CSV table of C-alpha atoms in Angstrom, one decimal:
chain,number,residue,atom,x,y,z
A,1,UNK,CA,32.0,2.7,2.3
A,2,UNK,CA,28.6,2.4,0.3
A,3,UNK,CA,26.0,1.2,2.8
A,4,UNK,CA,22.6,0.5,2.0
A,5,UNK,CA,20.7,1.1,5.4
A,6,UNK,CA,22.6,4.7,5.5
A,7,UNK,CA,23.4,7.5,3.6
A,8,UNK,CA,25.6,9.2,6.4
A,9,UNK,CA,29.1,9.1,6.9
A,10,UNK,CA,29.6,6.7,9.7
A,11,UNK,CA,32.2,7.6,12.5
A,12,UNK,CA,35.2,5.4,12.7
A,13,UNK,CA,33.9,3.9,16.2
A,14,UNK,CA,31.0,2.6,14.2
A,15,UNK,CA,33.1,0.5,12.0
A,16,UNK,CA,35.5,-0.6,15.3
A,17,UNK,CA,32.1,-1.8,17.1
A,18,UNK,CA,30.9,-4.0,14.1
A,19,UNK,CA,34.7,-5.5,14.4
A,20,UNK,CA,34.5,-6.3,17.6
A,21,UNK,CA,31.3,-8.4,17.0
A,22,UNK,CA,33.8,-10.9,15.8
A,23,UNK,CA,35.1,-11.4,18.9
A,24,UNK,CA,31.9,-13.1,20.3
A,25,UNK,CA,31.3,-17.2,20.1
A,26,UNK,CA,28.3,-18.1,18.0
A,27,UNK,CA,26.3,-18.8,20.8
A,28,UNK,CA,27.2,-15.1,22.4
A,29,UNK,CA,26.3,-14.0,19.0
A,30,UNK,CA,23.0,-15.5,18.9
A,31,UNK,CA,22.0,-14.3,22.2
A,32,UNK,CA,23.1,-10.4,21.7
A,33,UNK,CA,21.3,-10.8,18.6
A,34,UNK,CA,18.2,-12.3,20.3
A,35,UNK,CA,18.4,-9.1,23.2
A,36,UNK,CA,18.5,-6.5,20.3
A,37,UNK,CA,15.4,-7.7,18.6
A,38,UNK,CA,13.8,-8.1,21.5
A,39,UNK,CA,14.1,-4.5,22.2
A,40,UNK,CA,13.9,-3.6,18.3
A,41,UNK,CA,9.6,-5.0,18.4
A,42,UNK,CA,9.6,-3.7,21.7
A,43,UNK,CA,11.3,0.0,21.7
A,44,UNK,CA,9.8,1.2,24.8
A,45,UNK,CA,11.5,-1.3,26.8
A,46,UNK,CA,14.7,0.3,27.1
A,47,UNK,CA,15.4,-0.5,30.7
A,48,UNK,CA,14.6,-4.2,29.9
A,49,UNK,CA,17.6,-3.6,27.1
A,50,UNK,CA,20.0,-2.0,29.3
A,51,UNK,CA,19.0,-4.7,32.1
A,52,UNK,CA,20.0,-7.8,29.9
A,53,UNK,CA,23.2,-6.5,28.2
A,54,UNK,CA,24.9,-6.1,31.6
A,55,UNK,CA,23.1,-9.9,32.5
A,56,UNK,CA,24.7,-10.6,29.5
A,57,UNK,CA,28.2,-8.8,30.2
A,58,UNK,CA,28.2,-10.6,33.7
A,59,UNK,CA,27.9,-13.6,32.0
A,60,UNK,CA,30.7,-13.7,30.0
A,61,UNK,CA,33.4,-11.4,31.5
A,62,UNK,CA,32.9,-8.2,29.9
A,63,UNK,CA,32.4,-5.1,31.1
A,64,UNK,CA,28.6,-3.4,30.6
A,65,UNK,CA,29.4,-0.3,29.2
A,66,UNK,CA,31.7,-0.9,26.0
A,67,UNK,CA,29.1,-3.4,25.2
A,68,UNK,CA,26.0,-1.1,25.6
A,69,UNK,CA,28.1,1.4,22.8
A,70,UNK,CA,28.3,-2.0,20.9
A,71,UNK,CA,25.1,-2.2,20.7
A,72,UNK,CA,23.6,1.4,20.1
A,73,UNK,CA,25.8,0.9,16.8
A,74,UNK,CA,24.5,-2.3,15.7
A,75,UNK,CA,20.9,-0.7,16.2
A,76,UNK,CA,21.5,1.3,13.6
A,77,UNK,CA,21.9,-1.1,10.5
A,78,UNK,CA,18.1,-2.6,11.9
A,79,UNK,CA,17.0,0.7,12.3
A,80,UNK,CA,17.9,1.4,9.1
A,81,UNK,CA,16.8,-0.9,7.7
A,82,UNK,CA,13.5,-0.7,8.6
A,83,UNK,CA,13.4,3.3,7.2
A,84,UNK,CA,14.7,1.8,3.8
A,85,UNK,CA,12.9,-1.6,3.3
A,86,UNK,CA,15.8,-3.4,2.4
A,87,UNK,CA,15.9,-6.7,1.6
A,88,UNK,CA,17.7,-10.1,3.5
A,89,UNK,CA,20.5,-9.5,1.0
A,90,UNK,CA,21.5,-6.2,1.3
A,91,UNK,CA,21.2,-6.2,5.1
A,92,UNK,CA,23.6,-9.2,4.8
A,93,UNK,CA,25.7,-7.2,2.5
A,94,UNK,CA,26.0,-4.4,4.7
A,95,UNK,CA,27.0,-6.4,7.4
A,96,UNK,CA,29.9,-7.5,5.2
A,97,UNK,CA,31.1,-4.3,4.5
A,98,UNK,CA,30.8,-2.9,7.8
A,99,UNK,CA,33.4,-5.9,9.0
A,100,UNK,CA,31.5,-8.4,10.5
A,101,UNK,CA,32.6,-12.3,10.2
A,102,UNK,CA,30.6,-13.9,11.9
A,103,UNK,CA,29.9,-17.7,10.9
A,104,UNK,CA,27.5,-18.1,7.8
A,105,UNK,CA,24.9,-18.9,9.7
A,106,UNK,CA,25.0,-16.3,12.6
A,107,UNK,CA,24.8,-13.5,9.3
A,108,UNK,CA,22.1,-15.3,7.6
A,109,UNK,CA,20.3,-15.4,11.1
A,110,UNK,CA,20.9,-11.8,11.8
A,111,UNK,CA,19.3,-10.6,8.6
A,112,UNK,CA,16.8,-13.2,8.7
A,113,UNK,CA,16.4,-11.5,12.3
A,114,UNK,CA,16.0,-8.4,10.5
A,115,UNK,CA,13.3,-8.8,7.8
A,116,UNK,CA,11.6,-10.5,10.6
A,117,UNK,CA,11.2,-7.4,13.0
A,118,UNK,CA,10.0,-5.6,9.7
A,119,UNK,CA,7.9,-7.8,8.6
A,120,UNK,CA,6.6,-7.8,12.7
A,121,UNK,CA,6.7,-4.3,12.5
A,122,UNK,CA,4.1,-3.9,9.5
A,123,UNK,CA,2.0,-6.0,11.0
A,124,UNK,CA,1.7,-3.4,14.2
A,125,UNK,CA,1.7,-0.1,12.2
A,126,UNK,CA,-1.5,1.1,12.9
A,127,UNK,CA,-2.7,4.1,12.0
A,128,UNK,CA,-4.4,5.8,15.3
A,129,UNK,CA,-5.3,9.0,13.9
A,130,UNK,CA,-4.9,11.7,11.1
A,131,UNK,CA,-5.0,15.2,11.5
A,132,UNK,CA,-4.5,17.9,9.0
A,133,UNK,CA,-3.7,21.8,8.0
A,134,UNK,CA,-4.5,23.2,4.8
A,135,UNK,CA,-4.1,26.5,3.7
A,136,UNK,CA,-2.3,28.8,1.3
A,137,UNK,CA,1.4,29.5,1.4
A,138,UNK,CA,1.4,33.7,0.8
A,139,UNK,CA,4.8,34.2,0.4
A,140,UNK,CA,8.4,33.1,1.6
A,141,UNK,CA,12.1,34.1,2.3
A,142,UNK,CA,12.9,33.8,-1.3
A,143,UNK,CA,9.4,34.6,-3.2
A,144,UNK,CA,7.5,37.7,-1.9
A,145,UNK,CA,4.4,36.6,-3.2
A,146,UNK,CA,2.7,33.0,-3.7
A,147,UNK,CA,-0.2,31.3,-3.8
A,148,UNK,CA,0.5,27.9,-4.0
A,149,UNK,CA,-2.0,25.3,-2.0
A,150,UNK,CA,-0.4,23.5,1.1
A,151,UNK,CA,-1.8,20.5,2.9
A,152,UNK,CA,-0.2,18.6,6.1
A,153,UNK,CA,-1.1,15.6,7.3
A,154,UNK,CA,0.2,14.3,11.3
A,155,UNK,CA,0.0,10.6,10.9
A,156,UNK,CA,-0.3,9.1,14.2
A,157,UNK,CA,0.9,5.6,13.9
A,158,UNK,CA,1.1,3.0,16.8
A,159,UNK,CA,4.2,0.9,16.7
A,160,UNK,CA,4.4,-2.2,19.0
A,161,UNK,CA,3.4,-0.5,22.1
A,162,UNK,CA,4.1,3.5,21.3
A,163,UNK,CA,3.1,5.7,19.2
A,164,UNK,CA,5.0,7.9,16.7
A,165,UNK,CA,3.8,11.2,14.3
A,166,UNK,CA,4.5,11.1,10.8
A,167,UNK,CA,4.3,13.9,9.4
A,168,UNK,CA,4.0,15.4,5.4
A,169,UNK,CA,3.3,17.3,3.1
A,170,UNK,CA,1.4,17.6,0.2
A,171,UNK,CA,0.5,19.1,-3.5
A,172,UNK,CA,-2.8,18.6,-4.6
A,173,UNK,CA,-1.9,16.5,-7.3
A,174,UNK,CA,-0.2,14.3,-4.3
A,175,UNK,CA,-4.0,14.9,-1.9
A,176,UNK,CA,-5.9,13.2,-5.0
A,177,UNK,CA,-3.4,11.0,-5.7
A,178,UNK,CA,-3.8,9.2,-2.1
A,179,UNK,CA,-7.6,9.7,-2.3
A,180,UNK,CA,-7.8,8.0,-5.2
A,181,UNK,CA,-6.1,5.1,-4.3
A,182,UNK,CA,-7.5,5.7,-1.1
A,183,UNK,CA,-10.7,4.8,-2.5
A,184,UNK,CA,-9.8,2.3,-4.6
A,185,UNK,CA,-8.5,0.5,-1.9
A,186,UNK,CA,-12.1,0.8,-0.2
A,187,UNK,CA,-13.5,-1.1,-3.3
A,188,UNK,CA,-11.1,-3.8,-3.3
A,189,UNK,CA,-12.2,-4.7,0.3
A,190,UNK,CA,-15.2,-4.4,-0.4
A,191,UNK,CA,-14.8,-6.5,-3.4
A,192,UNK,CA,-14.1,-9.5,-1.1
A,193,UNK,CA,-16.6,-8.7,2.7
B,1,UNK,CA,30.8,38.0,-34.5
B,2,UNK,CA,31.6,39.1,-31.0
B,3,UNK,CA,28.3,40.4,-29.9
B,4,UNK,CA,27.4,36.9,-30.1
B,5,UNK,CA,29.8,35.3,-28.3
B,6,UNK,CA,29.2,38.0,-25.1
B,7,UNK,CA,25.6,37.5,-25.5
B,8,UNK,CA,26.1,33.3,-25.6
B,9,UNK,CA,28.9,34.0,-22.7
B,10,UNK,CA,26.3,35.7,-20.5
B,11,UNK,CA,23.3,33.1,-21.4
B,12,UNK,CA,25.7,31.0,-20.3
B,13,UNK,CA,26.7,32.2,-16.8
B,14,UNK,CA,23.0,32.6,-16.3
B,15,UNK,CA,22.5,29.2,-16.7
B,16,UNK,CA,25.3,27.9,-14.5
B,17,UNK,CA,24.1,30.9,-11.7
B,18,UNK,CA,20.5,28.9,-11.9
B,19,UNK,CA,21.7,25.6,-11.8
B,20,UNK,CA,24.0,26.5,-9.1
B,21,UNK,CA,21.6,28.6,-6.4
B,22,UNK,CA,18.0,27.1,-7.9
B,23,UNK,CA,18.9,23.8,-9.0
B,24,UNK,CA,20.9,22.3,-6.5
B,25,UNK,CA,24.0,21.5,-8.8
B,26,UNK,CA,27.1,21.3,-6.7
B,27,UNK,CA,29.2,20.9,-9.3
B,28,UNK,CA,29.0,24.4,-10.8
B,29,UNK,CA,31.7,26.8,-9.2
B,30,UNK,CA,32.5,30.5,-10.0
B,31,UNK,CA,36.2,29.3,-11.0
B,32,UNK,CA,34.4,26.7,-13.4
B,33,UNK,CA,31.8,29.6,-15.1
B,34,UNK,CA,35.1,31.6,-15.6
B,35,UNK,CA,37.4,29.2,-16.8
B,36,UNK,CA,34.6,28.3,-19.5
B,37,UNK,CA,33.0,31.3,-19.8
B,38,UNK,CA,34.9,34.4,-19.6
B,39,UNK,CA,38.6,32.8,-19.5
B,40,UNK,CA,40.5,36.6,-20.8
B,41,UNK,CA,38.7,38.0,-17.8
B,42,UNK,CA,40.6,38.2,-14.6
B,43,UNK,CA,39.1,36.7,-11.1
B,44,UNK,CA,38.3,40.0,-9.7
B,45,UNK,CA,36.5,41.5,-13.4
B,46,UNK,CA,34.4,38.3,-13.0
B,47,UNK,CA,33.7,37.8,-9.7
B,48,UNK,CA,32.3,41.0,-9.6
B,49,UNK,CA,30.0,40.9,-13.0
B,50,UNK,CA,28.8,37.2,-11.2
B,51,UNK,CA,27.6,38.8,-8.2
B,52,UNK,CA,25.8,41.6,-10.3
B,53,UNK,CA,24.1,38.8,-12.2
B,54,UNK,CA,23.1,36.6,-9.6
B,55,UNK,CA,21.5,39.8,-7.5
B,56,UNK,CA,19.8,40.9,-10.4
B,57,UNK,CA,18.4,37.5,-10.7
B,58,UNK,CA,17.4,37.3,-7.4
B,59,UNK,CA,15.6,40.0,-7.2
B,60,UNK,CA,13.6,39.1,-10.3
B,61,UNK,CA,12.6,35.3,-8.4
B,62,UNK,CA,11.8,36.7,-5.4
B,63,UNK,CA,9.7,39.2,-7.1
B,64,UNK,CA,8.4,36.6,-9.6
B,65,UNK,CA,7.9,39.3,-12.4
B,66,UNK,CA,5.9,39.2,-14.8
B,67,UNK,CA,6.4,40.4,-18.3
B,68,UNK,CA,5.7,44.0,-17.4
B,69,UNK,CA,7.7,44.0,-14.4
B,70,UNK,CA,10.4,42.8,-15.9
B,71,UNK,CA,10.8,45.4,-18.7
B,72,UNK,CA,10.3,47.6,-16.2
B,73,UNK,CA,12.7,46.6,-14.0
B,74,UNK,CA,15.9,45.7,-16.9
B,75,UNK,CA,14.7,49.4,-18.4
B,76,UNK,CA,15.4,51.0,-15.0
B,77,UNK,CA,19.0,48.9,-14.7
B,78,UNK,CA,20.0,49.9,-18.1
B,79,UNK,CA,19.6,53.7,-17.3
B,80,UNK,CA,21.4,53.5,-14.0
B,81,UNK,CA,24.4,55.4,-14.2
B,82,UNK,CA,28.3,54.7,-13.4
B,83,UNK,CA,29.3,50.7,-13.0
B,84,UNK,CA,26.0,49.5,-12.2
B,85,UNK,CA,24.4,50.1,-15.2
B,86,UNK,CA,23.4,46.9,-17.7
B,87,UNK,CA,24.1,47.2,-21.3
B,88,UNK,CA,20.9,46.9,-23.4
B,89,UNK,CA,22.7,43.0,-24.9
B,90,UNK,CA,22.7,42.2,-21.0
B,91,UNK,CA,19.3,43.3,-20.4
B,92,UNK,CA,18.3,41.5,-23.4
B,93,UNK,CA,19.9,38.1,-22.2
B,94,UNK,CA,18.6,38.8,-18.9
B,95,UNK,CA,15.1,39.1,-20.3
B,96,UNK,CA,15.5,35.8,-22.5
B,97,UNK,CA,16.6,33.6,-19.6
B,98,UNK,CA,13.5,34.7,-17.3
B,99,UNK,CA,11.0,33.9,-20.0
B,100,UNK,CA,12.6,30.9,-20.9
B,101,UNK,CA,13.1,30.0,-16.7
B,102,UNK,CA,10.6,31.3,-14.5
B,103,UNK,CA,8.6,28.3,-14.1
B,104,UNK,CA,11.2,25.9,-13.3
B,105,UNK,CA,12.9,28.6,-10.8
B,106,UNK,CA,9.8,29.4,-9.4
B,107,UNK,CA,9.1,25.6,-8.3
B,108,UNK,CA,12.3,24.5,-7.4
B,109,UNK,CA,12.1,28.0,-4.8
B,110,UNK,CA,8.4,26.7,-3.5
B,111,UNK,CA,9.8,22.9,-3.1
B,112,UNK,CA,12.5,24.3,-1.1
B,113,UNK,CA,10.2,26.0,1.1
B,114,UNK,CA,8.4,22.6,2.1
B,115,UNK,CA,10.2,21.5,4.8
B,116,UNK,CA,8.4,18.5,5.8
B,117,UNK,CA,8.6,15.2,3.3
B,118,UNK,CA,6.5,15.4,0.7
B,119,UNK,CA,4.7,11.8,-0.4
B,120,UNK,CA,6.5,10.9,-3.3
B,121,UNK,CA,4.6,7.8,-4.0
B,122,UNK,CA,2.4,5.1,-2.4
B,123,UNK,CA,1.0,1.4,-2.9
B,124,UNK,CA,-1.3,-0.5,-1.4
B,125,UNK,CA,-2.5,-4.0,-1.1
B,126,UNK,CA,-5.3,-6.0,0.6
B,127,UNK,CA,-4.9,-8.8,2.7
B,128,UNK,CA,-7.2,-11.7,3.7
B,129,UNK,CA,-5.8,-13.0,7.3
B,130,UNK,CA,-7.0,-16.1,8.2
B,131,UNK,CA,-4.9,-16.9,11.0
B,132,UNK,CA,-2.1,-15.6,13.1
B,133,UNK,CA,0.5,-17.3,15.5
B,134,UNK,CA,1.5,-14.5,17.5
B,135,UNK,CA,-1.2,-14.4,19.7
B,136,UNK,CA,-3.2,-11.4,20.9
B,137,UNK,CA,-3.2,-10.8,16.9
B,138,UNK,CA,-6.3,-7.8,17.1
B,139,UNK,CA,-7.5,-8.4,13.7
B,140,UNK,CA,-8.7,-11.2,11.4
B,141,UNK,CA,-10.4,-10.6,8.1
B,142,UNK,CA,-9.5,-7.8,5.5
B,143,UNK,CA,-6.8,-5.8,6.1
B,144,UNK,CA,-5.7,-3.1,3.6
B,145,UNK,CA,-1.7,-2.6,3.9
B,146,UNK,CA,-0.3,1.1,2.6
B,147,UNK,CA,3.3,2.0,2.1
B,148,UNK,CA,3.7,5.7,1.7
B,149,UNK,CA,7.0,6.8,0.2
B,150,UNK,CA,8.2,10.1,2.1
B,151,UNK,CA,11.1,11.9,1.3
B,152,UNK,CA,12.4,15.2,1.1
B,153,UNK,CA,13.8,17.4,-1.4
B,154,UNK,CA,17.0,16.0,-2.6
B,155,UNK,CA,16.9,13.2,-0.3
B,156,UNK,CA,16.4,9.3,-0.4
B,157,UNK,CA,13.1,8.3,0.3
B,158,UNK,CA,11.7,7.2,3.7
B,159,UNK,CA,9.0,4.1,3.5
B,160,UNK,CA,6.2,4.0,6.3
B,161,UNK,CA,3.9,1.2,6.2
B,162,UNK,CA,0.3,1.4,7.6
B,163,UNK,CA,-2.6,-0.9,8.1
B,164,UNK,CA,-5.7,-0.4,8.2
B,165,UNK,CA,-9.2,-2.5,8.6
B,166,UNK,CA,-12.3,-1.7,6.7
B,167,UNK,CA,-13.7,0.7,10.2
B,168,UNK,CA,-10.1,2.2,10.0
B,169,UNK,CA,-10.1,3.1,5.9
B,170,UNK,CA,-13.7,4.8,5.9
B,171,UNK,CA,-12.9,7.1,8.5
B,172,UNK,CA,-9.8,7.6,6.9
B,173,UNK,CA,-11.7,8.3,3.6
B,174,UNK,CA,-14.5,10.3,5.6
B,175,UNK,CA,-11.6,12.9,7.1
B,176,UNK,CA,-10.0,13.2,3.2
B,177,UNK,CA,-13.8,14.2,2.4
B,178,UNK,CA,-13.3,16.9,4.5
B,179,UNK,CA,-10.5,18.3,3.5
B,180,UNK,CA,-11.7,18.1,-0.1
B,181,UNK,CA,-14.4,20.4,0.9
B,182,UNK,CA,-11.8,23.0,2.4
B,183,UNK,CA,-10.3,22.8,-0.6
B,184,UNK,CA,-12.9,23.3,-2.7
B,185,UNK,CA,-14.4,26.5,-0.6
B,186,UNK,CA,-10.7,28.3,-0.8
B,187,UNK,CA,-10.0,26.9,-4.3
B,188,UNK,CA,-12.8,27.7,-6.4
B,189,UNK,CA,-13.7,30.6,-4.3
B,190,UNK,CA,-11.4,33.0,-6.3
């Protein structure tokens, strides 16, 4: 199965789950949808989540647990989509491959969903702080002796209402690379204040 | 006519021993070097002059010799005695490959030692917001937005978008200042 939000090999209750999604009436569709973004801009609400899936699976007769696995594999295309920055279009496409059916306008409201939470979710990316190691690298497992330059830089980057570390590391030629653009990023702003 | 189909043969298994252990190419197997390479020579005959070769070339990368070392080191193997010596055509091919592939062994060794993602790439652009409709929307005014492309060695890329204000990209610029001077002071203090 070629995927775009995913790389991995997907277990076969993965592909079931996405199935199953048929099962649901458009307006069921719509609200599990609605649920799962709300917790996708909000991922520290988890108990919020949990809470309105088995609201939901009151509601219409099912029973809470099936549908919260439903649902941690559906995550993953929005999730991965995010990490990848794919477009409406391939997010619809993977939805197609994975099985889903649902009417033509539940999938184009799902991925319009989609781009939507990443779109939300650049707008809250900010960057908190940065911290940073730099040093030389005197040898390894496989090379007795180096001296190559590292650098690592901690990212701290507030998402919604958490925050996350992203961490990296660096060449030089990488370190002036993000300076410079860095910088001229600077003069474009100032450019225009 | 045959000395230089050995000495080809061995340049050859050389290469596919690189490629295979330095290079990341999965498609090279021992049973594919022999089949091409040596096919007269049984599994066992080659099994056992591939292992030679690849320990030999191991301990020339993790050594990273030099010129000097290396003559040293091939001139030492080729007056070992019994079945572990190296004929002076081996020693030869050996010493040919190294010159030829240190660099490139010797970086794809140092990338595989970087274990967090490195940035492959990044663009930026500046943004004007006027207005919002989400509400509680911190920020109006100039907003510089940076996607960073992370990713590992041999491994799709990761994107992480960031924004920052003007406050925000000036401290950010302030802290790289420092780390230019670290640089600097360990760089160009040798």
């Amino acid at each position: 199965m070629q995927l775009h939000f995913t790389k991995d090999v997907l277990p076969d209750s993965v592909g079931t789950d996405f199935q199953n999604l048929n099962k649901l009436n458009e307006q069921q569709f719509h609200r599990l949808i609605e649920i799962l973004f709300q917790f996708l801009l909000e991922p520290k609400e988890a108990e919020r989540f949990m809470q309105q899936l088995t609201e939901f699976a009151g509601e219409h007769g099912m029973s809470a647990g099936p549908l919260r696995n439903l649902m941690k594999s559906v995550l993953l295309v929005p999730q991965g989509a995010l990490k990848k920055n794919l477009t409406g279009e391939q997010i619809k496409e993977d939805l197609l491959t994975l099985g889903t059916h649902p009417s033509p306008l539940g999938l184009r409201h799902y991925a319009a969903l989609t781009r939507l939470a990443v779109g939300q979710t650049l707008m809250v990316n900010q960057l908190v702080d940065m911290e940073w190691k730099f040093g030389v690298t005197v040898g390894t497992s496989e090379i007795q002796k180096l001296g190559t330059v590292f650098l690592q830089l901690k990212l701290v980057v507030r998402k919604g209402n958490s925050t996350e570390n992203v961490y990296m590391e660096l060449t030089l030629p990488q370190f002036y690379n993000f300076l410079h653009e860095m910088e001229r990023a600077k003069a474009s702003m100032e450019c225009f204040s | 006519m045959a000395e230089v189909d050995a000495t080809k043969s061995l340049s050859g298994l050389l290469n596919g021993i690189a490629q295979k252990v330095y290079y990341n190419n999965s498609e090279i197997t021992e049973e594919l070097l022999r089949s091409e390479l040596y096919p007269e020579m049984s599994p066992d005959e080659f099994t056992a002059l591939h292992d030679k070769m690849k320990g030999l070339l191991k301990s020339i990368a993790t050594a990273d010799m030099d010129h000097a070392q290396l003559e040293a080191f091939l001139t030492a193997q080729t007056k070992k005695q019994g079945g572990g010596g190296l004929s002076a055509e081996q020693a030869a091919a050996l010493s040919r490959f190294w010159k030829s592939q240190r660099v490139r062994v010797k970086e794809s060794l140092v990338a595989h030692s970087r274990w967090e993602p490195s940035l492959r790439g990044l663009s930026w652009r500046v943004d004007l917001q006027t207005a919002a409709s989400r509400r509680g929307t911190a920020h109006s005014g100039l907003v510089a937005l940076v996607e960073l492309e992370l990713g590992r060695t041999g491994q799709d890329s990761e994107f992480v978008c960031l924004e920052f204000d003007e406050t925000k990209v000036n401290q950010v610029l302030k802290k790289m200042a420092d780390i230019q001077e670290s640089i600097d002071r360990i760089v160009h203090s040798t």
